[in-house]
Coordinates of C-alpha atoms in Angstrom, one line a residue:
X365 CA 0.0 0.0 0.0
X366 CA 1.5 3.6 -0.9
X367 CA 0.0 6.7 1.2
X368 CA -1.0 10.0 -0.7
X369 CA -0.7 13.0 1.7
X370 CA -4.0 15.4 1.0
X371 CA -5.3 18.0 2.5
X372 CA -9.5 18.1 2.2
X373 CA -12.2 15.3 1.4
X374 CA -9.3 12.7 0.8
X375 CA -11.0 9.4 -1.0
X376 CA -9.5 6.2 -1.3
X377 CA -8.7 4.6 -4.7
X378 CA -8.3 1.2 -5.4
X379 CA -6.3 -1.1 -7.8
X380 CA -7.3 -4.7 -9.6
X381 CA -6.1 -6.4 -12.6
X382 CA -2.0 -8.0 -13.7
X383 CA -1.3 -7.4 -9.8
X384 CA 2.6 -7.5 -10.9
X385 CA 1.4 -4.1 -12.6
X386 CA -0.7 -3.3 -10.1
X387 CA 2.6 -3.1 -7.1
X388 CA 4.4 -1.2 -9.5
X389 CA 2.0 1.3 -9.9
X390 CA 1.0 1.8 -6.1
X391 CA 4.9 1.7 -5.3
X392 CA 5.3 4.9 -7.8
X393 CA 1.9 6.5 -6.7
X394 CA 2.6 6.3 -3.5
X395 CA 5.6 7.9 -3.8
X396 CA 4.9 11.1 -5.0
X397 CA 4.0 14.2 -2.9
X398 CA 0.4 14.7 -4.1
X399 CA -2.4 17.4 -4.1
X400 CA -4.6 14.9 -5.9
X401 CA -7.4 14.2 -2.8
X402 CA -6.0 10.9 -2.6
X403 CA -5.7 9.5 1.1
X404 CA -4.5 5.6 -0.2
X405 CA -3.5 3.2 -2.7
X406 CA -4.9 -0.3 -2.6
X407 CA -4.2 -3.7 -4.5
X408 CA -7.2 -5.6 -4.1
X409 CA -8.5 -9.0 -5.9
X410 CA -12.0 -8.1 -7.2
X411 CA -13.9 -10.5 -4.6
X412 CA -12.6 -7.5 -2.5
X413 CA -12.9 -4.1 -3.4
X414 CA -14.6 -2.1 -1.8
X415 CA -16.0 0.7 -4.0
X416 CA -18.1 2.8 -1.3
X417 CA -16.2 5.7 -1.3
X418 CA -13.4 4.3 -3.4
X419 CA -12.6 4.8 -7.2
X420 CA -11.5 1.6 -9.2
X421 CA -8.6 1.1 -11.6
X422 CA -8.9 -1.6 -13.7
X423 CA -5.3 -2.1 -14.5
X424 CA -3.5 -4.5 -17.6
X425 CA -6.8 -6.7 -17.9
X426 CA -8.3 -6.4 -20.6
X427 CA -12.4 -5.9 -20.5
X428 CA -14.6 -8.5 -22.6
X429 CA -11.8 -11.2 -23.0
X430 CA -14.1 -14.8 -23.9
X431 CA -12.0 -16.8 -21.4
X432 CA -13.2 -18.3 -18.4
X433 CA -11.2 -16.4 -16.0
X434 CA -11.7 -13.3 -18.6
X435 CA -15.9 -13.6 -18.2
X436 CA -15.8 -13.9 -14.6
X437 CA -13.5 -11.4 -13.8
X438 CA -15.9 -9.2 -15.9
X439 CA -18.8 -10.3 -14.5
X440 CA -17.6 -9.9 -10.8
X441 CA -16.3 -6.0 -11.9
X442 CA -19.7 -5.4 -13.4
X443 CA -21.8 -6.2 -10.2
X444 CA -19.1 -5.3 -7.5
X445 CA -18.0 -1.9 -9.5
X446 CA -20.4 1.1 -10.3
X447 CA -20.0 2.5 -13.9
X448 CA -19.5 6.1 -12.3
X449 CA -16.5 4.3 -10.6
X450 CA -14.7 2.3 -13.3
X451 CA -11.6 3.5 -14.7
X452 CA -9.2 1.4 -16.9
X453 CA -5.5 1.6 -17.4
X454 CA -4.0 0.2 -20.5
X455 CA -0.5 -0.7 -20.8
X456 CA 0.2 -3.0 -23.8
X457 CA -1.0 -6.5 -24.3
X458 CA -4.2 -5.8 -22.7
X459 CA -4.1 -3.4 -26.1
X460 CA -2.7 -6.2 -28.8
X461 CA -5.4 -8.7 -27.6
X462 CA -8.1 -6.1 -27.9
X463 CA -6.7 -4.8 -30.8
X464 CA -6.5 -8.6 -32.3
X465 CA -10.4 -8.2 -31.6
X466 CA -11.5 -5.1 -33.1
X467 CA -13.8 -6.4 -35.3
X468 CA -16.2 -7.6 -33.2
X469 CA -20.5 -7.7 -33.1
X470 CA -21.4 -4.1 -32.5
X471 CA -23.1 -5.5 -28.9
X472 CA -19.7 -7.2 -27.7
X473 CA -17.7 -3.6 -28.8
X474 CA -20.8 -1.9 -26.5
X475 CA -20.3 -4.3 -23.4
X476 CA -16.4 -4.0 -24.1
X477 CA -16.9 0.1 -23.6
X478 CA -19.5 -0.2 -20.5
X479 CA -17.4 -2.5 -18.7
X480 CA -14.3 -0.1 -19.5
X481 CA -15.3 3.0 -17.9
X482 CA -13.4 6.5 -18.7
X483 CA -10.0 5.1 -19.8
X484 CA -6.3 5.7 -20.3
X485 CA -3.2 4.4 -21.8
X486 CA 0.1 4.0 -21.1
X487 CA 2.0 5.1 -24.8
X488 CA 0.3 7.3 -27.0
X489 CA 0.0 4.8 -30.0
X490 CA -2.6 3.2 -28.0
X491 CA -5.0 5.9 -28.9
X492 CA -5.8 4.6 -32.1
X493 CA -5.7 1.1 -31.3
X494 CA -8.2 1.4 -28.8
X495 CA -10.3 3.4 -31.0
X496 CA -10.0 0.8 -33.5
X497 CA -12.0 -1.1 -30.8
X498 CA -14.5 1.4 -30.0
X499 CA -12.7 2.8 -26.9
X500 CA -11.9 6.1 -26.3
X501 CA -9.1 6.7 -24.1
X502 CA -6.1 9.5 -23.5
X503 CA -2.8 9.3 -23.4
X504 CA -1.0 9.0 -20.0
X505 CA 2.5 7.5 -20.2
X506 CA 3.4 4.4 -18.1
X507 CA 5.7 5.6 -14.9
X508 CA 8.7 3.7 -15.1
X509 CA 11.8 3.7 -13.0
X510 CA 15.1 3.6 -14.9
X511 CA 17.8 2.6 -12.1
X512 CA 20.1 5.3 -11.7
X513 CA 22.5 5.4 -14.2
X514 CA 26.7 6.2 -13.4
X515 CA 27.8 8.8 -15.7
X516 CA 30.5 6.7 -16.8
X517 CA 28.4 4.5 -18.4
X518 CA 27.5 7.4 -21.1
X519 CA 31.3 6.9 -22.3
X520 CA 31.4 4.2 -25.3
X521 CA 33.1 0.7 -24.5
X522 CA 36.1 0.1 -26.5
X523 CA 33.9 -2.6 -28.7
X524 CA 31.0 -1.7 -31.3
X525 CA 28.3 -4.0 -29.7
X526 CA 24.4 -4.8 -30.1
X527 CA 22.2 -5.5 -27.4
X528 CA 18.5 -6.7 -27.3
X529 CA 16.5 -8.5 -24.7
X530 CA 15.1 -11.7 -25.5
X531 CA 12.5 -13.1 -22.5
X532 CA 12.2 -17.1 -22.7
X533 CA 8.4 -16.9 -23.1
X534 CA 7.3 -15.8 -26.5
X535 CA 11.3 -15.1 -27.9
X536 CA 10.3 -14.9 -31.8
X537 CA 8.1 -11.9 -30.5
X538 CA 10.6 -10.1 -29.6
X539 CA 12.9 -10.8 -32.5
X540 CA 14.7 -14.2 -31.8
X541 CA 14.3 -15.2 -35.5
X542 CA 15.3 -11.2 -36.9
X543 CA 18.7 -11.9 -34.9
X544 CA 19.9 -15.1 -36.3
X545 CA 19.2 -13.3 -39.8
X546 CA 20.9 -10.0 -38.6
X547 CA 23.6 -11.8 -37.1
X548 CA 24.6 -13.7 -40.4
X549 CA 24.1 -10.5 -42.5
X550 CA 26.6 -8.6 -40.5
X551 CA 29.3 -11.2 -39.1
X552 CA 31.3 -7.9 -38.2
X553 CA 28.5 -7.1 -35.6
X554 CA 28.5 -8.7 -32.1
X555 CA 25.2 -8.8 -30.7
X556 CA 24.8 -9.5 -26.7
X557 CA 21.8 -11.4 -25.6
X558 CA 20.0 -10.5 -22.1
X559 CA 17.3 -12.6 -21.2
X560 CA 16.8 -16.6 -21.0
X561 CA 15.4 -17.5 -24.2
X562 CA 17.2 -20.2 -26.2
X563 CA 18.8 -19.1 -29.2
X564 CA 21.0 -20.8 -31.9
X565 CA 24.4 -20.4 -31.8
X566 CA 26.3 -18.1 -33.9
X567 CA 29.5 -16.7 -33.5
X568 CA 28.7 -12.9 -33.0
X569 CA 26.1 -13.6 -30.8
X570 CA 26.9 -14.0 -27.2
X571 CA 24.1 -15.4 -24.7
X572 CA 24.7 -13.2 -21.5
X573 CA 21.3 -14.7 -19.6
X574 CA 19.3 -12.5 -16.9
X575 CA 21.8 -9.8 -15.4
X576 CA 20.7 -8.0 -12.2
X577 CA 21.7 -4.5 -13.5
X578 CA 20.5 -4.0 -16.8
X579 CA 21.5 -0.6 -17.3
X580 CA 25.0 -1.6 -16.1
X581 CA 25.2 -4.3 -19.1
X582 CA 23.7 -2.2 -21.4
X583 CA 27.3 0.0 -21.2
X584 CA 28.7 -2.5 -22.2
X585 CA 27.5 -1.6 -25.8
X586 CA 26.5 1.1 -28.4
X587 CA 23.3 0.3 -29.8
X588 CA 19.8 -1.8 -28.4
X589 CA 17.4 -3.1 -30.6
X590 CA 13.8 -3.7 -29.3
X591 CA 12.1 -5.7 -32.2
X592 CA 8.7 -6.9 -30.2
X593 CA 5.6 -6.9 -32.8
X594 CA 3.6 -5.2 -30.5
X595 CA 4.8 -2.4 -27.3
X596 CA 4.3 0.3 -24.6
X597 CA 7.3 2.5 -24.3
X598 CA 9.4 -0.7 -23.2
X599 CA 11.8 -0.7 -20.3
X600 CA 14.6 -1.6 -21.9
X601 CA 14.4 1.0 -24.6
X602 CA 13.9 3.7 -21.7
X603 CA 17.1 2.1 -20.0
X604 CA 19.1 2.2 -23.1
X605 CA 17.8 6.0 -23.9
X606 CA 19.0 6.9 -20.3
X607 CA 22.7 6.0 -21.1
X608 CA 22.7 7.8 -24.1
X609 CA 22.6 4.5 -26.3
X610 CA 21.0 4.3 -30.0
X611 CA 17.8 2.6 -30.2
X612 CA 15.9 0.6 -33.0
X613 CA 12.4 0.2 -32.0
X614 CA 8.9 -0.3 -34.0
X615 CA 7.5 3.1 -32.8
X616 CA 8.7 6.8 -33.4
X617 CA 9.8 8.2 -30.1
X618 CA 11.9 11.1 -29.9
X619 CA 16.2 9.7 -30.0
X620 CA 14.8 6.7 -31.6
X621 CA 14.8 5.5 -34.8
X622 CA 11.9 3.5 -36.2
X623 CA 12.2 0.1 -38.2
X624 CA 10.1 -2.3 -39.6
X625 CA 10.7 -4.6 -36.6
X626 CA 11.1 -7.5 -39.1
X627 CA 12.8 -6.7 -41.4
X628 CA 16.8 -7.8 -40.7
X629 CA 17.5 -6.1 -44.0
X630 CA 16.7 -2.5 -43.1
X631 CA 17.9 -2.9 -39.2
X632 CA 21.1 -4.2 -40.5
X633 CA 21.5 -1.2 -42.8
X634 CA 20.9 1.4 -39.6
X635 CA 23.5 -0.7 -37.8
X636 CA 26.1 -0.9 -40.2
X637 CA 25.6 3.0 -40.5
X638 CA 26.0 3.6 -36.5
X639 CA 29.2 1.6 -36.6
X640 CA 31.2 3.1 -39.1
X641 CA 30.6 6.3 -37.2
X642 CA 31.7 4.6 -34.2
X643 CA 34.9 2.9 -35.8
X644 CA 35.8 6.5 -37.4
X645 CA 35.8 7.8 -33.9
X646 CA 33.1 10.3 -35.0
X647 CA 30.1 8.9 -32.7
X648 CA 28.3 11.0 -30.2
X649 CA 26.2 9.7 -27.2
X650 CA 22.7 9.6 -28.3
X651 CA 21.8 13.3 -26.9
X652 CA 18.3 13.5 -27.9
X653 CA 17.9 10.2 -26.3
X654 CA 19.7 11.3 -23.0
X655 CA 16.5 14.7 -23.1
X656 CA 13.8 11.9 -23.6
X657 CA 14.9 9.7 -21.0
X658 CA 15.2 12.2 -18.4
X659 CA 11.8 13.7 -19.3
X660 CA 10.0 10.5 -18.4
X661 CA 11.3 11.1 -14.6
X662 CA 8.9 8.2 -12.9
X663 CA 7.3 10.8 -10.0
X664 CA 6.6 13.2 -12.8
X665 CA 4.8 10.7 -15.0
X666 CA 3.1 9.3 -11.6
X667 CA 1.8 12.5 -10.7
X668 CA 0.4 12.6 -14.3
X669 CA -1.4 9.3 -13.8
X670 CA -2.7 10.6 -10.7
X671 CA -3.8 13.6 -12.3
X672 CA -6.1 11.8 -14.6
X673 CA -7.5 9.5 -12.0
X674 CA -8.3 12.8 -10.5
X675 CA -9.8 14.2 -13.4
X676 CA -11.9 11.2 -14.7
X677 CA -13.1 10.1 -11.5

């Protein structure tokens, strides 16, 4: 549970949903000095929440999903919840899945919206998706805390090297399959592999496992490519941003540059480009980057999120 400090009529606010989610949120909310007329964050299973006097955020579960555990969660949310009360937080494969979905009978994409309440998302691209799917929701970036980054790390190791993060569930989603073909079109290229997905071998890649301090390993090279099919404004690009690293990613973001995530062809070319600067001893820290990361400062995006519950509650 995080406290709010507030000063008149404080109400209580409560979250449900991917409770993984849910303690990072309350842990950032709870943080932040607030004048939003919160007196406390609560993660609750739906069986109980208590909704007297409490507004309800509805966070990384996606509304109308046709499982089992999907119907019943809604069907518990729509009798324990008050529309007047419901507020959903989006944050990325709540989004795909819905997206996946758009097309749906017009009385499924009306349940869909009344279950949702007034909504939000957590990267701006989620706008349209949503609206694809009949929801209307505004843009709120996902608080995220990058771990504190030494200013040494800004400096460039002594080897051009690639990063990306490969997660053992779901690895060709995030690229497993790009790399093998990226790694054979540039054998000059050494690409470092965070994460416990099984990959085959090849002799520029390097299969480094989970590492406590991400940030810390992602020094150890120039570039980080994030090549998931479907994202939020991931971690790991934020953590490479923050040490000034140069990021290929699906989305435009400012101090990133945008690929077709799978297409080895293209990425390769935007590599190839970044390390002949770097071998020529002409390569700069990613600046624009460096701006982007630090203007995603978790308590200031927290404070935004609060803001909105604020505002739409």
């Amino acid at each position: 549970m995080g406290w709010l400090r507030t000063t008149s009529a404080p109400r209580r606010f409560e979250l449900v949903g991917v409770r993984h989610w849910c303690e990072h949120l309350a842990g950032l909310l709870g943080s932040i000095d607030s004048a939003h007329n919160y007196e406390a964050i609560e993660i609750r299973r739906l069986p109980g929440v208590r909704p007297r006097g409490s507004t309800v955020v509805r966070v990384g579960f996606r509304p109308g999903a046709l499982t089992l555990r999907g119907i019943a969660f809604d069907l518990a949310w729509a009798m324990t919840v008050p529309r007047s009360r419901r507020l959903t937080y989006w944050i990325g494969t709540d989004v795909a899945h819905t997206n996946d979905e758009a097309e749906v009978h017009d009385i499924r994409r009306r349940w869909r919206r009344h279950l949702a309440g007034r909504s939000a998302c957590g990267a701006p691209w989620f706008v349209d998706e949503l609206a694809r799917a009949g929801i209307t929701a505004e843009a709120v970036r996902f608080p995220y805390g990058t771990v504190g980054a030494d200013p040494e790390w800004i400096d460039w190791p002594d080897r051009f090297q690639v990063s990306i993060y490969l997660p053992a569930n779901k690895p060709e989603f995030y690229g497993s399959e790009v790399l093998l073909a990226l790694a054979d079109a540039t054998p000059d290229i050494h690409y470092l592999v965070f994460g416990t997905a099984a990959v085959a071998d090849r002799p520029n890649i390097e299969h480094c496992g989970y590492v406590d301090d991400l940030v810390h390993a992602l020094s150890r090279t120039v570039a980080h490519l994030r090549l998931s099919e479907h994202d939020a404004i991931a971690g790991t690009v934020r953590d490479a941003l923050s040490i000034g690293r140069y990021v290929l990613f699906g989305y435009e973001l400012p101090g990133v540059t945008m690929v077709d995530v799978r297409d080895p062809l293209e990425i390769a070319d935007h590599l190839r480009r970044i390390k002949a600067q770097f071998d020529a001893g002409e390569l700069e820290a990613n600046r624009q980057g460096l701006d982007f990361a630090a203007a995603m400062e978790p308590s200031r995006d927290a404070a935004a999120l609060a803001e909105w519950i604020t505002r739409a509650s």
